[in-house]
Amino acid sequence: MPQDTKMLVIFKQLFHGERPATFQLFDKRTNTSRIAHLKLTGAILDTLCNANRTGSNIAMMINQGDGKGRTAENVTGVTAVFIDTDGACTLEKVLASLVPPHLVVESSPGKFHAYWLIDGLPLGLFRNVQKQLAQRYGTDESVCDLPRVMRVPGMRNWKYRSSTYATIIHHDQEATPIPWRDFFIRMDLVAPTRKPSSPATRTADAGSNNAERVRAALPSISADPYRNWFDVGAAIHSEWSDQTGFAMWTEWSRRSAKFDADVQQATWERFSAGKGITLGTLFWMAKKYGHAGTASAEACQPRTELEVSEMFAHTFEMELRFVDGTWHGWNSHRWEADTQAADRRARDFVKRFTTVPGKGDGSSSAERLQTRSGLNNLVELAKGDARLRSAKSAFDAKPNLLAVTNGVIDLKTQRFRPGEPEDMLSRSANVSYDADATCPNWDAFVQQIADGDNVLARFLQTIVGYALFGHANEQTLFVLIGSGANGKSLFLNTTRILLGDYALAIQNSLLQGSRGNANSASPALAKIEGRRMLACSEMPKGRAFDEALVKQLSGNDAVSARGLYSDQVEFTPVAKLFLAVNTFPEVRFDDDAMWRRIVTIPFRRSFQGDQADPALGDRLLGELPGILNWALRGVRDYVAFGLWKCPACDKQKAQLRNSVDSVKAWLDAQCRIGSNLSTTAKSAYTAYSDFMRQQQRKPLSQVEFKGTLERRGFKWKKERQHNTYYGFCMK
């Protein structure tokens, strides 16, 4: 086979168009190479052909370069992604890909390179995609460097003694670069994610803010009184129960002549958490009584109820919050409403004073604290301490954090860690995190309800991932639509159960009709605050949305609501609205603001008779940890691609918008169109209203009807005896 410069030109033009490309010539005779940044003029083609005839292999950098070299720093843009099969994969398998390659070059018999044109792929993701493609097809994973050069077609391959030429064996001549996000979705590649930062380690090293504060506070506290010595040890142990904490306590304790190493070790081993002593106790002692120097243990105790309350607040600042009249306690992962949280801690707290002797007449702070009234007074005073008070709006305000039953997940980095009081999380998903959990039943179910549409299945995964976030930036209403027994309710209910406190099932009445007096109680609306998902099933046929409310709930607008016997509150909803329906609700055809929010999701399958599986719901609930991992992959898609467009959803939405145009439906069914035709406005509206009632749909008002006709180009004219529409008449 002779050289074919046409193939070389096709190859170069496909990736670089009229721009120069970086070529590399490998001379087999001298074992040297040279690089050139070239446009393919006639003279250049002759030069390349001559070099190839005399023993040089010709290769071209696929990605765009700056012309200054062939390193990663010289690459300015990604033009394509590709694989080098080296005989590890069949051509039939590659051509049967979810996205077939745009070009395939046979480099030698049985070996080929496959290329996909791609648009906008960030340089930092090129290696990720190349590795995933290599793993998909079992090809060479080392083909992942940005400045990679590949053998050009039409030229001889001097790797072989026989006359072997690289040849184009497949070329999609209508190929255009695929937007990189679409390529990820259509090829079912794993979305990239941010690298998590290194998990924080709670140790008493110099980098710990608390450790620095403790070391600064300790010199102010005498180590001689037993009470001081014991409380400081317990406080340090509450934060660092390892050897570093013991060393810190021991270093301070050695300042006392009473120091005994054996007693020190034995006491440390007896310390346990939850006994009412924390770092807050230590800081309080240093601040309040540090000036006392070698004062007695009694001098380092609070003497009034107010001082006791202050020390209580210092001690439990990271364990208690008083919110809207209710105590909340820290449960190791999140804050939860607990009316007895302060009482329990108060009882533990006052026990620490029992060793401080009083006069026996009930006058000492220790004696007063042991009474019911003393405990009640302590808790009441604590309610007013600013350190223990929080507004409801301060909770769950970090949209990227998701609490689960065993910790917290940072959604953007996918990092799982223990919860911290500073996270201010009060809600939790109804699932524990297990990185190894799988969900085979759920995976199969999603494929079934998507009717085998892999892109739709991935879109379902993406919207559930989006629902995990504590924001509603996409301003959407997801409408799951299809006839009965198609899995949409099971999909929605399982997702709602997964999200636990973050989700809420709402009645359809909330989304339709007037809510009455704006100042009256609206408990259903008040419950929405802080929720990340709202699930609603079905709406009566012919009923319309309360469009103003739906736009508020899905548009980042503030909402006012009042619970029963509560004050009016204002909040910005962060919930994603999910509505499962058999029949699409009434939405005005020309309400662009409403249609912009609507994302319809088709459920085409029907699971009846032998295909019905009544036990599937229970099996899915047993896979919640795996379903969480599935949803987290949807989070990665959302972070990487945003709320991308799904062709099946967009097609259904367009069809529905056309079908809900009630005026068009009436004109098509009952009217004739013509410039010389006319009808009275009254008879037209009467006929339209009758038509809508026959369809069990709500007609537009006369004003809306008139406006819709005028926007369609029909003229309305006020005349002496009646008003008239021109351009149509009833059949």
XYZ file of C-alpha atoms in Angstrom:
731
model
C 0.000 0.000 0.000
C 1.460 3.425 -0.911
C 1.388 6.465 1.346
C -1.997 8.199 1.509
C -1.708 11.902 2.279
C -5.499 12.279 2.177
C -5.747 10.116 5.305
C -3.087 12.189 7.009
C -4.957 15.410 6.175
C -8.283 13.976 7.412
C -6.589 12.919 10.648
C -4.962 16.281 11.258
C -8.036 18.331 10.273
C -10.348 16.271 12.477
C -8.506 17.268 15.647
C -6.953 20.615 14.766
C -8.797 22.054 11.782
C -6.709 24.793 10.181
C -4.612 25.306 13.309
C -1.014 24.075 13.424
C -0.438 20.691 15.055
C 2.578 19.289 16.885
C 4.240 16.443 14.953
C 7.040 14.188 16.133
C 9.297 12.235 13.762
C 11.062 9.138 15.106
C 14.057 8.126 12.956
C 14.553 4.358 13.313
C 18.006 4.510 11.711
C 19.566 7.010 14.131
C 17.214 6.355 17.056
C 16.506 10.081 17.325
C 13.374 12.207 17.188
C 12.463 15.768 16.378
C 9.385 17.883 17.057
C 7.757 20.427 14.764
C 4.626 22.588 15.031
C 3.205 22.550 11.519
C 0.400 23.464 9.173
C -0.124 20.880 6.447
C 0.885 22.796 3.342
C 1.859 20.938 0.186
C 5.533 21.407 0.973
C 5.124 20.126 4.531
C 3.270 17.051 3.285
C 6.133 16.322 0.905
C 8.639 16.691 3.742
C 6.682 14.313 5.996
C 6.275 11.765 3.218
C 9.991 11.848 2.387
C 10.916 11.429 6.048
C 8.551 8.477 6.334
C 9.944 6.830 3.175
C 13.464 7.030 4.575
C 12.644 5.312 7.856
C 10.940 7.831 10.154
C 7.683 7.037 11.942
C 5.304 10.015 11.936
C 3.157 10.792 14.989
C 0.976 13.749 15.945
C 0.002 15.197 19.303
C -3.776 14.795 19.521
C -4.354 17.659 21.931
C -3.763 21.288 21.045
C -0.319 22.662 21.894
C 1.325 26.067 22.101
C 4.009 25.176 19.560
C 6.844 25.515 22.070
C 7.394 21.873 22.945
C 5.776 18.562 23.806
C 5.197 18.553 27.557
C 2.042 18.796 29.639
C 2.770 22.500 30.137
C 2.637 22.981 26.369
C -0.897 21.562 26.048
C -3.499 24.324 25.769
C -6.660 22.324 25.109
C -8.103 18.821 24.843
C -9.410 17.905 21.399
C -10.210 14.211 21.879
C -10.001 11.227 24.175
C -8.763 7.906 22.837
C -7.623 4.349 23.459
C -4.729 2.263 22.121
C -6.088 -1.294 21.979
C -2.795 -3.041 21.156
C -4.884 -6.117 20.337
C -6.648 -6.193 23.736
C -10.097 -5.284 22.427
C -12.137 -6.086 19.328
C -13.282 -3.473 16.856
C -16.852 -4.752 17.202
C -16.856 -4.028 20.929
C -15.589 -0.482 20.458
C -18.039 0.317 17.654
C -20.871 -0.980 19.872
C -20.010 1.569 22.587
C -22.718 3.726 24.148
C -21.068 6.483 22.123
C -19.325 5.000 19.061
C -15.896 6.492 18.304
C -15.657 9.194 15.677
C -12.485 7.755 14.171
C -10.664 4.430 14.280
C -7.142 3.992 12.900
C -5.663 0.528 12.402
C -2.013 1.003 13.360
C -1.021 -2.564 12.434
C -2.949 -5.774 11.741
C -5.376 -6.442 14.623
C -4.368 -3.316 16.542
C -6.107 0.026 16.394
C -6.611 3.423 18.019
C -10.141 4.764 18.641
C -10.867 8.480 19.061
C -13.816 10.479 20.417
C -13.910 14.220 19.700
C -14.661 16.130 22.892
C -15.411 19.749 23.692
C -14.412 21.715 26.763
C -12.812 18.929 28.795
C -10.675 20.554 31.518
C -7.011 19.641 31.231
C -7.066 18.252 34.754
C -9.709 15.659 33.844
C -7.978 14.250 30.760
C -6.039 11.625 32.707
C -9.212 10.609 34.569
C -11.135 9.998 31.332
C -8.260 8.173 29.628
C -7.885 5.814 32.594
C -11.615 5.100 32.710
C -11.738 4.351 28.983
C -8.712 2.064 29.240
C -10.342 0.174 32.107
C -13.619 -0.021 30.177
C -11.991 -1.670 27.148
C -9.069 -3.437 28.836
C -6.505 -1.366 26.935
C -3.228 0.335 27.842
C -3.763 2.587 30.901
C -0.450 4.368 30.343
C -1.986 6.190 27.374
C -3.155 9.044 29.578
C -0.612 11.857 29.250
C -1.797 15.180 27.846
C 0.975 15.577 25.202
C 0.574 11.994 23.938
C 1.436 11.582 20.237
C -0.285 8.907 18.163
C 0.718 7.298 14.885
C -0.816 9.111 11.908
C -2.723 7.177 9.224
C -1.556 7.033 5.614
C 2.099 6.591 6.610
C 4.231 3.461 6.931
C 4.703 1.880 10.356
C 8.431 1.126 10.552
C 7.974 -0.903 13.695
C 7.462 -3.904 11.404
C 9.782 -5.210 8.693
C 6.876 -5.913 6.379
C 5.252 -3.031 4.547
C 2.622 -2.007 7.132
C 0.677 1.234 6.888
C -1.605 2.855 9.466
C -5.085 3.128 7.974
C -8.405 4.796 8.806
C -10.950 1.968 9.100
C -13.868 3.942 10.586
C -14.727 7.612 10.172
C -17.947 9.350 11.213
C -17.904 12.141 8.659
C -20.701 14.034 10.457
C -18.903 13.921 13.784
C -18.837 17.004 15.979
C -17.125 17.341 19.371
C -19.284 16.137 22.247
C -19.579 18.480 25.253
C -17.503 16.802 27.923
C -20.331 16.611 30.453
C -22.556 14.893 27.891
C -19.730 12.477 27.105
C -19.420 11.487 30.773
C -23.158 10.879 30.991
C -23.642 9.077 27.683
C -20.576 6.880 28.185
C -21.600 6.179 31.786
C -18.244 7.318 33.160
C -17.742 8.079 36.832
C -17.928 11.798 37.492
C -14.839 13.453 38.975
C -14.932 14.666 42.546
C -12.920 17.055 44.636
C -10.108 15.543 46.629
C -11.028 15.538 50.319
C -8.809 17.445 52.637
C -6.897 15.442 55.201
C -9.143 14.503 58.103
C -8.549 16.501 61.231
C -6.865 14.536 63.984
C -7.770 15.410 67.521
C -4.398 15.444 69.251
C -2.785 17.758 71.735
C -0.103 19.006 69.379
C 1.034 22.524 68.679
C -1.377 22.784 65.747
C -4.452 22.341 67.912
C -6.168 25.587 68.883
C -7.653 23.974 71.975
C -4.257 22.618 73.008
C -2.730 26.070 72.754
C -5.559 27.544 74.807
C -5.157 24.862 77.478
C -1.398 25.366 77.737
C -1.967 29.111 78.063
C -4.613 28.629 80.772
C -2.878 26.049 82.973
C -0.273 28.374 84.567
C -3.127 30.378 86.117
C -4.465 27.374 88.024
C -2.795 25.990 91.119
C -2.066 22.259 91.011
C -2.029 21.923 94.822
C -5.751 21.657 95.703
C -7.064 18.158 95.021
C -10.229 19.539 93.421
C -8.202 21.629 90.994
C -5.884 18.748 90.184
C -8.761 16.314 89.585
C -10.925 18.718 87.541
C -8.065 19.778 85.276
C -7.224 16.121 84.598
C -10.855 15.265 83.843
C -11.190 18.306 81.578
C -8.091 17.388 79.556
C -9.238 13.749 79.377
C -12.601 14.842 77.942
C -10.776 16.235 74.899
C -7.689 13.988 74.610
C -7.991 10.591 76.255
C -4.708 9.334 74.791
C -1.100 9.596 75.940
C -0.745 13.169 74.691
C -3.520 14.313 77.016
C -1.988 12.429 79.935
C 1.398 14.048 79.250
C -0.161 17.522 79.257
C -1.906 16.898 82.605
C 1.236 15.349 84.113
C 3.471 18.248 83.068
C 1.136 20.678 84.848
C 0.659 18.395 87.906
C 4.424 18.202 88.571
C 4.265 21.818 89.757
C 2.755 20.540 92.996
C 4.843 18.989 95.755
C 2.003 16.472 96.182
C 2.637 14.916 92.763
C 2.629 11.087 92.802
C 3.232 9.319 89.466
C 1.376 6.135 90.475
C -1.703 8.040 91.669
C -1.534 10.178 88.540
C -1.662 7.131 86.248
C -4.376 5.340 88.226
C -6.602 8.428 88.316
C -6.195 9.024 84.573
C -7.334 5.479 83.853
C -10.479 5.998 85.970
C -11.584 9.111 84.095
C -14.614 8.648 81.835
C -16.632 10.925 79.584
C -19.954 12.515 80.431
C -19.269 13.389 84.062
C -19.942 17.082 83.767
C -16.345 18.262 83.348
C -15.041 19.530 80.004
C -12.439 21.966 78.698
C -15.030 24.624 79.425
C -14.555 23.866 83.126
C -10.809 24.381 82.816
C -11.153 27.668 80.924
C -13.700 28.905 83.437
C -11.337 28.131 86.331
C -8.461 29.952 84.627
C -10.558 32.995 83.795
C -12.453 33.319 87.055
C -9.968 32.242 89.693
C -6.560 32.248 88.078
C -5.548 35.243 90.214
C -5.982 33.127 93.325
C -2.549 31.561 92.872
C -2.287 28.873 95.516
C -5.765 29.507 96.807
C -7.719 26.695 98.380
C -10.077 24.436 96.471
C -12.993 26.389 97.915
C -11.624 29.565 96.335
C -11.793 27.896 92.945
C -15.477 27.089 93.264
C -18.396 29.338 92.205
C -20.022 31.018 95.220
C -23.308 32.319 93.820
C -26.036 30.884 91.626
C -24.984 33.237 88.840
C -21.366 32.032 89.056
C -22.561 28.424 89.048
C -24.638 29.175 85.955
C -21.653 30.781 84.225
C -19.485 27.766 84.948
C -22.284 25.466 83.765
C -22.466 27.371 80.471
C -18.676 27.202 80.049
C -18.727 23.495 80.743
C -21.534 22.549 78.370
C -21.152 25.144 75.650
C -20.543 22.362 73.115
C -23.212 20.015 74.485
C -26.326 22.150 75.045
C -28.381 24.633 73.053
C -31.632 26.355 74.009
C -33.631 26.897 70.814
C -37.119 28.422 70.565
C -38.076 27.278 74.047
C -36.634 23.757 73.739
C -33.341 22.300 74.908
C -31.194 20.509 72.341
C -28.405 18.114 73.287
C -25.347 16.972 71.364
C -25.525 13.206 70.662
C -21.976 12.699 69.280
C -23.003 13.372 65.660
C -25.728 16.014 65.659
C -27.947 18.167 67.822
C -31.360 16.762 68.734
C -34.330 18.167 70.607
C -34.225 16.791 74.157
C -36.292 18.477 76.854
C -34.313 16.717 79.609
C -30.842 17.387 78.182
C -30.076 20.300 80.515
C -31.578 18.590 83.590
C -29.412 15.483 83.168
C -26.245 17.491 82.726
C -27.141 19.729 85.656
C -27.409 16.714 87.966
C -23.991 15.441 86.842
C -22.573 18.928 87.145
C -23.601 19.553 90.759
C -22.157 16.243 91.957
C -18.656 17.673 91.482
C -19.277 20.079 94.363
C -20.119 17.426 96.930
C -16.556 17.280 98.249
C -16.526 21.006 99.048
C -17.576 21.278 102.718
C -20.314 23.686 103.708
C -21.499 25.017 107.040
C -24.286 22.488 107.240
C -26.967 25.191 107.186
C -27.617 25.018 103.418
C -25.877 28.327 102.804
C -23.007 27.055 100.615
C -23.347 26.907 96.845
C -22.747 23.153 97.010
C -25.589 22.600 99.467
C -28.010 24.844 97.574
C -27.291 23.031 94.320
C -28.361 19.687 95.786
C -31.985 20.800 96.123
C -34.717 20.600 93.491
C -35.045 24.368 93.471
C -31.279 24.721 93.100
C -31.232 22.489 90.043
C -34.254 24.257 88.563
C -32.682 27.667 89.135
C -29.448 26.519 87.492
C -31.295 25.345 84.383
C -33.449 28.489 84.239
C -30.415 30.758 84.486
C -28.667 28.724 81.790
C -31.558 29.375 79.398
C -30.601 33.028 79.325
C -26.879 32.523 78.785
C -25.893 33.649 75.285
C -23.378 30.821 74.984
C -26.173 28.253 75.195
C -28.757 30.031 73.067
C -29.098 29.548 69.313
C -31.599 30.622 66.719
C -33.366 27.866 64.828
C -31.970 29.294 61.606
C -28.420 28.570 62.814
C -29.032 24.827 62.453
C -28.576 22.902 59.209
C -27.326 26.035 57.464
C -24.313 24.389 55.804
C -25.682 23.097 52.489
C -22.779 20.764 51.707
C -22.989 18.766 54.939
C -25.256 15.726 55.283
C -25.704 14.088 58.668
C -26.134 10.318 58.761
C -26.662 8.110 61.787
C -22.944 7.442 62.274
C -21.346 10.731 61.223
C -21.313 13.510 58.654
C -20.601 13.531 54.912
C -19.152 16.553 53.149
C -21.015 16.198 49.872
C -18.583 18.145 47.703
C -15.499 16.225 48.799
C -17.340 12.939 49.600
C -15.413 12.857 52.880
C -17.039 10.998 55.790
C -16.088 12.075 59.308
C -17.479 12.289 62.842
C -19.893 15.117 63.439
C -18.763 18.226 65.314
C -20.932 20.518 67.448
C -19.784 23.437 65.294
C -21.467 21.790 62.285
C -24.794 22.786 63.865
C -26.651 19.870 62.285
C -29.977 18.849 63.786
C -31.478 16.742 61.003
C -30.180 13.389 59.819
C -30.664 10.983 56.973
C -32.187 7.670 57.998
C -29.112 5.626 57.135
C -25.569 4.919 58.255
C -22.607 5.378 55.947
C -20.834 2.232 54.764
C -18.370 2.805 51.942
C -18.586 -0.845 50.867
C -22.384 -1.161 50.827
C -24.084 -2.106 47.552
C -27.688 -2.080 46.322
C -28.231 -4.672 43.566
C -32.029 -4.633 43.915
C -32.132 -0.842 43.710
C -29.781 -0.774 40.704
C -32.019 -3.242 38.865
C -35.155 -1.329 39.890
C -33.820 1.982 38.566
C -32.925 0.366 35.247
C -36.439 -1.073 35.022
C -38.288 2.168 35.761
C -36.040 3.935 33.249
C -37.132 1.303 30.706
C -33.531 0.500 29.842
C -32.612 4.131 29.125
C -29.164 4.415 30.739
C -29.106 8.191 30.399
C -32.494 8.530 32.132
C -31.340 6.145 34.883
C -28.280 8.305 35.471
C -30.414 11.448 35.482
C -32.546 9.927 38.251
C -29.310 9.342 40.163
C -28.238 12.941 39.591
C -31.490 14.488 40.843
C -31.399 12.374 44.008
C -27.797 13.504 44.495
C -28.937 17.107 44.058
C -31.685 16.515 46.635
C -29.054 15.731 49.293
C -27.781 19.320 49.224
C -29.178 22.011 51.497
C -29.887 24.495 48.725
C -32.416 24.834 45.901
C -30.238 26.719 43.443
C -31.661 24.923 40.404
C -35.210 26.229 41.071
C -36.958 23.085 39.887
C -40.134 21.069 40.330
C -39.603 17.407 39.468
C -42.778 15.801 38.111
C -42.646 11.999 37.919
C -45.384 11.125 35.458
C -46.842 7.892 34.133
C -49.806 5.567 34.493
C -50.183 3.539 37.670
C -48.000 0.622 38.792
C -44.850 1.957 37.152
C -42.572 2.352 40.171
C -42.633 6.127 40.608
C -44.214 6.006 44.077
C -41.791 3.325 45.258
C -38.869 5.349 43.908
C -40.092 8.483 45.657
C -40.956 6.785 48.959
C -37.625 4.955 49.174
C -35.746 8.180 48.518
C -37.825 9.999 51.131
C -37.167 7.291 53.726
C -33.449 7.411 52.922
C -33.335 11.159 53.628
C -35.067 10.798 56.990
C -35.450 14.162 58.762
C -34.339 15.982 55.625
C -37.447 14.876 53.709
C -41.149 15.524 54.205
C -44.248 14.010 52.619
C -46.743 16.790 51.906
C -50.426 16.751 51.001
C -51.324 17.783 47.471
C -53.673 20.413 48.907
C -50.612 22.452 49.891
C -49.660 22.906 46.234
C -53.091 23.906 44.955
C -55.687 26.565 45.664
C -55.660 29.433 48.134
C -54.281 29.076 51.642
C -56.754 31.585 53.083
C -55.807 34.346 55.517
C -52.102 35.081 55.252
C -51.950 35.689 59.017
C -53.628 32.417 59.996
C -51.661 29.383 61.155
C -49.979 27.434 58.369
C -48.405 24.428 60.121
C -47.990 22.425 56.898
C -45.967 25.253 55.398
C -43.980 25.824 58.598
C -42.791 22.191 58.552
C -41.002 22.821 55.256
C -38.277 24.922 56.880
C -34.916 23.161 56.637
C -36.188 20.210 54.591
C -34.188 19.202 51.544
C -36.872 17.162 49.804
C -40.656 17.470 49.580
C -42.550 14.469 48.216
C -46.140 14.704 47.032
C -48.240 12.016 45.346
C -50.963 12.752 42.795
C -53.216 15.749 42.298
C -56.923 15.694 41.416
C -57.486 15.691 37.677
C -58.125 19.142 36.315
C -56.739 20.931 39.364
C -54.033 23.528 38.927
C -50.986 24.402 41.004
C -50.942 27.332 43.368
C -48.358 28.706 40.992
C -47.301 31.558 43.255
C -46.489 29.153 46.097
C -44.739 26.634 43.850
C -42.575 29.420 42.460
C -41.782 30.543 46.005
C -40.881 27.055 47.169
C -38.700 26.340 44.146
C -37.218 29.766 43.565
C -35.085 30.693 46.586
C -37.717 33.236 47.647
C -38.502 33.886 51.308
C -41.670 32.244 52.658
C -43.681 33.299 55.708
C -45.405 30.645 57.799
C -46.785 30.127 61.271
C -47.098 26.895 63.168
C -49.954 26.276 65.585
C -49.660 28.545 68.633
C -46.402 29.933 67.244
C -45.109 33.227 65.959
C -44.814 34.042 62.289
C -41.451 33.015 60.847
C -39.763 33.794 57.560
C -37.363 31.387 55.893
C -35.898 30.569 52.503
C -36.891 27.049 51.394
C -34.094 24.708 50.364
C -36.314 21.752 49.491
C -36.498 20.109 46.106
C -40.123 19.458 45.110
C -40.972 15.973 43.820
C -44.490 15.279 42.552
C -45.586 11.798 41.420
C -48.696 11.896 39.206
C -50.640 9.775 36.757
C -52.076 12.855 35.022
C -50.129 16.052 34.506
C -51.539 18.972 36.547
C -53.014 22.059 34.937
C -50.299 24.569 34.020
C -50.893 27.502 31.717
C -49.176 26.947 28.392
C -47.725 30.460 28.332
C -46.493 30.590 31.933
C -42.802 30.573 31.058
C -41.687 31.059 34.667
C -43.557 27.915 35.703
C -42.427 25.794 32.768
C -38.834 26.841 33.359
C -39.025 25.195 36.783
C -40.729 21.990 35.683
C -38.603 18.917 34.976
C -40.774 16.005 33.867
C -39.526 12.450 34.280
C -41.225 9.728 32.217
C -42.175 6.421 33.845
C -43.176 4.252 30.887
C -43.105 0.730 32.334
C -46.047 -1.023 33.930
C -45.441 -3.644 36.619
C -48.661 -5.618 36.859
C -49.564 -9.267 37.144
C -46.495 -11.482 37.072
C -44.216 -8.442 36.830
C -45.440 -7.002 40.131
C -43.178 -7.617 43.129
C -44.975 -6.735 46.398
C -41.886 -7.550 48.481
C -39.535 -5.259 46.554
C -40.120 -2.290 48.857
C -38.947 -4.236 51.906
C -35.848 -5.456 50.079
C -35.003 -1.908 49.041
C -35.216 -0.696 52.639
C -32.613 -3.315 53.482
C -30.267 -1.704 50.964
C -30.379 1.876 52.269
C -26.596 2.121 52.945
C -25.964 0.990 49.375
C -28.617 3.366 48.034
C -26.826 6.174 49.886
C -23.630 5.296 47.995
C -25.663 5.290 44.761
C -26.979 8.756 45.650
C -23.461 9.977 46.449
C -22.437 9.036 42.925
C -25.317 11.264 41.841
C -23.820 13.994 44.020
C -20.573 13.646 42.081
C -22.481 14.018 38.821
C -24.275 17.105 40.080
C -21.067 18.729 41.348
C -19.277 17.969 38.078
C -22.050 18.625 35.555
C -24.779 20.584 37.307
C -28.395 19.629 36.617
C -27.729 18.473 33.076
C -30.333 18.014 30.345
C -31.865 14.558 29.873
C -33.214 14.040 26.325
C -36.091 11.776 27.415
C -37.228 14.329 30.006
C -36.965 17.284 27.642
C -38.940 15.451 24.953
C -41.751 14.565 27.350
C -41.877 18.097 28.711
C -42.257 19.558 25.219
C -45.088 17.137 24.462
C -46.854 17.938 27.732
C -46.547 21.671 27.275
C -48.182 21.382 23.899
C -50.959 19.138 25.251
C -51.881 21.456 28.140
C -52.467 24.349 25.756
C -56.229 24.176 26.296
C -57.037 26.983 23.864
C -55.109 25.281 21.063
C -56.828 21.973 21.853
C -60.248 23.690 21.649
C -59.392 25.504 18.418
C -58.211 22.252 16.825
C -61.274 20.297 17.954
C -64.157 22.732 17.503
C -63.120 25.678 15.319
C -62.265 26.631 11.762
C -59.440 29.082 11.129
C -59.571 31.771 8.446
C -58.919 35.489 8.034
C -62.516 36.100 6.925
C -64.093 34.248 9.850
C -65.418 35.681 13.126
C -67.467 34.776 16.180
C -68.859 36.546 19.210
C -66.619 36.608 22.272
C -69.427 35.308 24.492
C -70.221 32.278 22.338
C -66.517 31.504 21.935
C -65.853 31.510 25.675
C -69.014 29.489 26.377
C -67.997 26.849 23.842
C -64.446 26.757 25.209
C -65.690 26.375 28.815
C -68.052 23.534 27.819
C -65.171 21.819 26.010
C -62.954 22.049 29.082
C -65.645 20.629 31.360
C -66.057 17.700 28.992
C -62.298 17.149 29.330
C -62.601 17.380 33.140
C -60.244 20.331 33.088
C -60.480 23.795 34.574
C -61.073 26.511 31.939
C -59.080 29.713 31.814
C -60.774 32.869 33.018
C -62.287 35.125 30.344
C -59.351 37.518 30.685
C -56.822 34.682 30.330
C -58.791 33.221 27.400
C -58.813 36.574 25.596
C -55.103 37.153 26.230
C -54.183 33.687 24.949
C -56.146 34.173 21.724
C -54.592 37.583 21.141
C -51.094 36.177 21.623
C -51.975 33.643 18.939
C -52.759 36.460 16.527
C -56.563 36.532 16.758
C -58.040 40.014 17.030
C -60.687 41.062 19.559
C -62.907 44.038 18.813
C -65.502 45.768 20.957
C -68.590 46.445 18.856
C -71.992 48.028 19.466
C -73.989 44.883 20.247
C -71.281 42.429 21.234
C -67.557 41.817 21.326
C -66.097 39.856 18.439
C -63.090 37.631 17.740
C -61.745 37.687 14.177
C -59.827 34.872 12.506
C -61.864 31.823 13.530
C -65.384 30.535 14.096
C -66.995 27.447 15.620
C -67.571 24.474 13.333
